[in-house]
Short mmCIF file of C-alpha atoms in Angstrom, two decimals:
data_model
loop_
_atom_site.label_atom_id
_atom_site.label_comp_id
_atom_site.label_asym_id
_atom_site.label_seq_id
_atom_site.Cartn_x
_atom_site.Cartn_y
_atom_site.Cartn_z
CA UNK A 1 43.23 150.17 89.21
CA UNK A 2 45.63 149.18 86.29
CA UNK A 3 42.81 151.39 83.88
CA UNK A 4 43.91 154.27 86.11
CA UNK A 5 47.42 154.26 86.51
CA UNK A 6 47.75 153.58 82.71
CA UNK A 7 46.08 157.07 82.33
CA UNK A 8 48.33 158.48 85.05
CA UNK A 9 51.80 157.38 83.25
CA UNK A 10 49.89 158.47 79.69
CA UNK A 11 49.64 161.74 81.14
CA UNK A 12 52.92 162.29 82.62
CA UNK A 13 54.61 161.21 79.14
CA UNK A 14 52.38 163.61 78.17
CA UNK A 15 53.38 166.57 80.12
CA UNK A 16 56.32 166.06 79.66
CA UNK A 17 56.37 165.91 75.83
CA UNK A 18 54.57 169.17 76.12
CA UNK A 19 56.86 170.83 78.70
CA UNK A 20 59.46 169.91 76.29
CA UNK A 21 57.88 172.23 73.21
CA UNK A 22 59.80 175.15 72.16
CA UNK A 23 62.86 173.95 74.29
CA UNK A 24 66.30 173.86 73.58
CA UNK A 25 68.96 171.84 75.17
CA UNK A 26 70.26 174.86 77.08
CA UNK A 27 66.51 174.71 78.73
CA UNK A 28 65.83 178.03 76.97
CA UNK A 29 62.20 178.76 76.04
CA UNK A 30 61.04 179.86 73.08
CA UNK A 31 56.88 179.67 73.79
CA UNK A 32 55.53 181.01 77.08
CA UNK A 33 52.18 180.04 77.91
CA UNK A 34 51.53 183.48 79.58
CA UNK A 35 53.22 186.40 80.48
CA UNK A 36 55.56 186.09 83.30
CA UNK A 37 57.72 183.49 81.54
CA UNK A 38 61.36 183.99 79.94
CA UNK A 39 61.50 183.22 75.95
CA UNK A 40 64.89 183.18 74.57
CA UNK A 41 65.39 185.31 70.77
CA UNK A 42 68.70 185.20 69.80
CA UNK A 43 71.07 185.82 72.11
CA UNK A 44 68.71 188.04 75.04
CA UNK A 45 65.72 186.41 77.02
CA UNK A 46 62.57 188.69 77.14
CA UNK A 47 59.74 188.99 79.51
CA UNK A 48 56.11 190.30 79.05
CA UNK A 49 55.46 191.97 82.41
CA UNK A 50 52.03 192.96 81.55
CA UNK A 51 49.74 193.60 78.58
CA UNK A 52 46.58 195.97 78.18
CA UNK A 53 44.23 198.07 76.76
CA UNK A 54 44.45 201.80 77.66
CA UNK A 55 41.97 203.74 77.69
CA UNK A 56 42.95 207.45 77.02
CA UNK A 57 40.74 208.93 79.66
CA UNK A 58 42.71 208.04 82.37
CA UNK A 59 45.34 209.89 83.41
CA UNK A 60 48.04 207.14 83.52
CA UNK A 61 47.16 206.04 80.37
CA UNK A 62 47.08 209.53 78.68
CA UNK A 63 51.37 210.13 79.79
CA UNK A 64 51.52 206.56 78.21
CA UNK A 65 50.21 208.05 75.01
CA UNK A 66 52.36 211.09 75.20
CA UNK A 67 54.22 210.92 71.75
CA UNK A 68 52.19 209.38 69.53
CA UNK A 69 52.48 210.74 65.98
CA UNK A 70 50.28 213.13 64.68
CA UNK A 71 49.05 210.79 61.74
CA UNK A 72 48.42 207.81 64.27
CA UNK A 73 46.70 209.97 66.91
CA UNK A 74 43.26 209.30 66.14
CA UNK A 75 42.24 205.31 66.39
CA UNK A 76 40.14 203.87 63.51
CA UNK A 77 36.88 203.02 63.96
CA UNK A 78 36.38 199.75 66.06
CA UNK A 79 40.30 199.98 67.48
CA UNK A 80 41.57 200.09 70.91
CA UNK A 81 45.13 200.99 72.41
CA UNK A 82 46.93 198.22 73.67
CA UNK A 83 50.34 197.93 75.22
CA UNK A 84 52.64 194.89 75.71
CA UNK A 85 55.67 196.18 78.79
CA UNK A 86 58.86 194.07 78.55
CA UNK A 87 62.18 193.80 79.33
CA UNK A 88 65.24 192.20 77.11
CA UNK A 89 67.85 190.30 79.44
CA UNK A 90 71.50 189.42 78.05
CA UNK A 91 72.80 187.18 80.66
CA UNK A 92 76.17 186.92 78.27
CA UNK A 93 79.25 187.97 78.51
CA UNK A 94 79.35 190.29 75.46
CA UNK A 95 76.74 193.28 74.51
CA UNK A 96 74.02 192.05 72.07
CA UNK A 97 71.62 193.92 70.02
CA UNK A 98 67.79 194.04 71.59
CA UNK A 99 64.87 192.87 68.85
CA UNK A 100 63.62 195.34 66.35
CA UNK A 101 60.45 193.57 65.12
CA UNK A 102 57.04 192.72 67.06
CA UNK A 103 53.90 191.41 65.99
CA UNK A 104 50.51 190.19 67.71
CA UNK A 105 48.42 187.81 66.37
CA UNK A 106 44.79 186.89 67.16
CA UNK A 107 44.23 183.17 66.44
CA UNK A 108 42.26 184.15 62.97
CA UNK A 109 45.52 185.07 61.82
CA UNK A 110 44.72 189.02 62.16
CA UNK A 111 48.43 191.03 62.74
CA UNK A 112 49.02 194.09 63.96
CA UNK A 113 52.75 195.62 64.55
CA UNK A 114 53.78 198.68 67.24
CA UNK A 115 53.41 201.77 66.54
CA UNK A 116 56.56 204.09 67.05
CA UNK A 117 56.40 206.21 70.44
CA UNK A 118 58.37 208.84 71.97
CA UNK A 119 58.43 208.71 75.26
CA UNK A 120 60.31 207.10 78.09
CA UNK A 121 58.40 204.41 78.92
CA UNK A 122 58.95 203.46 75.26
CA UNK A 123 60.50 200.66 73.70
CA UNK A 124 63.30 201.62 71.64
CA UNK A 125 65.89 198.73 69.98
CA UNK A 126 69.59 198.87 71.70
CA UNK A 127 72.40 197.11 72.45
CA UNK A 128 71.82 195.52 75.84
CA UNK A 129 75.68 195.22 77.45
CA UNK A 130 77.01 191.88 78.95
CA UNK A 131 74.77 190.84 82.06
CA UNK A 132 72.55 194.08 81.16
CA UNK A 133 68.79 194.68 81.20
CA UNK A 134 66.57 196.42 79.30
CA UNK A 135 64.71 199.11 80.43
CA UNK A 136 68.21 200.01 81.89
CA UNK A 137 67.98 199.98 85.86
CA UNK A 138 68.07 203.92 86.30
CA UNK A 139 65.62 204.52 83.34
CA UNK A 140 61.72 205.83 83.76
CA UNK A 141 60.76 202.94 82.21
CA UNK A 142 62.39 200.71 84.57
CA UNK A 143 60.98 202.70 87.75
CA UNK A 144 57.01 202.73 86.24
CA UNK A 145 55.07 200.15 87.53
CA UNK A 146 55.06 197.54 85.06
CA UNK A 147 59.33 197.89 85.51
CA UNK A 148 59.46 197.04 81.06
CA UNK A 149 59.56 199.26 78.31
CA UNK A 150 56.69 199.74 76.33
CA UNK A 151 55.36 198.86 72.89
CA UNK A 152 51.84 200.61 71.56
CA UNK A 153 49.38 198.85 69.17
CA UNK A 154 46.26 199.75 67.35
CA UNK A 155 44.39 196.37 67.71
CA UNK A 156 40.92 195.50 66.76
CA UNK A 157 37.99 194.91 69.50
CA UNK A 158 37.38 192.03 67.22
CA UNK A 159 40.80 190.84 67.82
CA UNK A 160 40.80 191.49 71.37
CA UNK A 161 38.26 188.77 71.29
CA UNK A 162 39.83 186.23 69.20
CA UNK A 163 42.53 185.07 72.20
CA UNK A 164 44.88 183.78 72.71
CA UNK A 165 46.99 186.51 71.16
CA UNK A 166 50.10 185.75 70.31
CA UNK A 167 52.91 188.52 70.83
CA UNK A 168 55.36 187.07 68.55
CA UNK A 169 59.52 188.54 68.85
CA UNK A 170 61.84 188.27 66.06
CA UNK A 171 65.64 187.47 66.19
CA UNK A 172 67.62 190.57 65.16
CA UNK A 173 70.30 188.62 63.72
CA UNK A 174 68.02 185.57 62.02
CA UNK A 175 64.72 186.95 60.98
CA UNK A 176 63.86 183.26 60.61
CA UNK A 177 63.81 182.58 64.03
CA UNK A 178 61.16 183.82 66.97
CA UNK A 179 59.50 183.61 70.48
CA UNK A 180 56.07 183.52 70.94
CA UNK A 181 54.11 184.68 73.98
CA UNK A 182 50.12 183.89 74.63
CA UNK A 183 49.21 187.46 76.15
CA UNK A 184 46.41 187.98 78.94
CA UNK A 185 43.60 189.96 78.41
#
């Protein structure tokens, strides 16, 4: 019996040393385990709504790939289209500016940045006013079903299978600092 609760309050100290990763004193997040969760960058909190591959037979999928440019139309061989939707809160009183830089990483260390869109559904870098959201409320973005803006990637199959994937944010005003979300796939 002592055997097991000794494992029991092991754990808990555990748990809680692990809770406590990526945390700052404000209880702001800077690693979410999955998509879903709030991760502080800078001043704004963001939120994956969903990731996924598209597949450009669909119908849904084809708007989404509405603006490509011409030179990044065509995927290379062994590639996929994948999209990460999500939305910048500032829950300040003063307008901040939304992140600029994106990356996803597959656990060999394999990168792979967004490709520039333009479309509405699009994720495009603004200032996001005091208690604002981005996609704004009255935006296409916001009313499409994932309710975030979105970011396009050309991403390996070979990457889609080395998960977790990281989608990593960068803080517009300290390039040192980021957020790190494990994306499901």
């Amino acid at each position: 019996m002592t055997r097991r609760l000794s494992a029991l309050a092991a754990a808990a100290t555990l748990s809680l040393s692990f809770a406590a990763c990526g945390s700052d004193k404000k209880g702001e997040t800077s690693e979410g385990e999955t998509e879903g969760i709030q991760v502080t960058v800078g001043d704004l909190q963001y939120q994956v709504q969903m990731s996924r591959v598209l597949n450009p037979s669909e119908v849904e999928d084809k708007g989404l790939l509405q603006g490509v440019p011409i030179a990044k139309q065509t995927l290379p061989e062994g590639a996929e289209w994948f999209a990460v939707f999500v939305q910048a809160r500032n829950n300040r009183d003063e307008p901040h500016a939304s992140a600029e830089k994106f990356v996803i990483e597959d656990t060999l260390g394999a990168e792979f940045e967004p490709i520039e869109v333009d479309n509405p559904i699009a994720y495009k870098p603004e200032v996001v006013p005091a208690d604002g959201i981005l996609p704004p409320p009255d935006s296409v973005a916001s009313s499409f079903n994932t309710n975030g803006s979105m970011l396009l990637f050309q991403i390996t199959r070979a990457a889609l299978e080395n998960r977790p994937l990281a989608f990593v944010i960068e803080d517009p005003e300290d390039p040192a600092k980021h957020a790190e979300v494990d994306l499901d796939i």
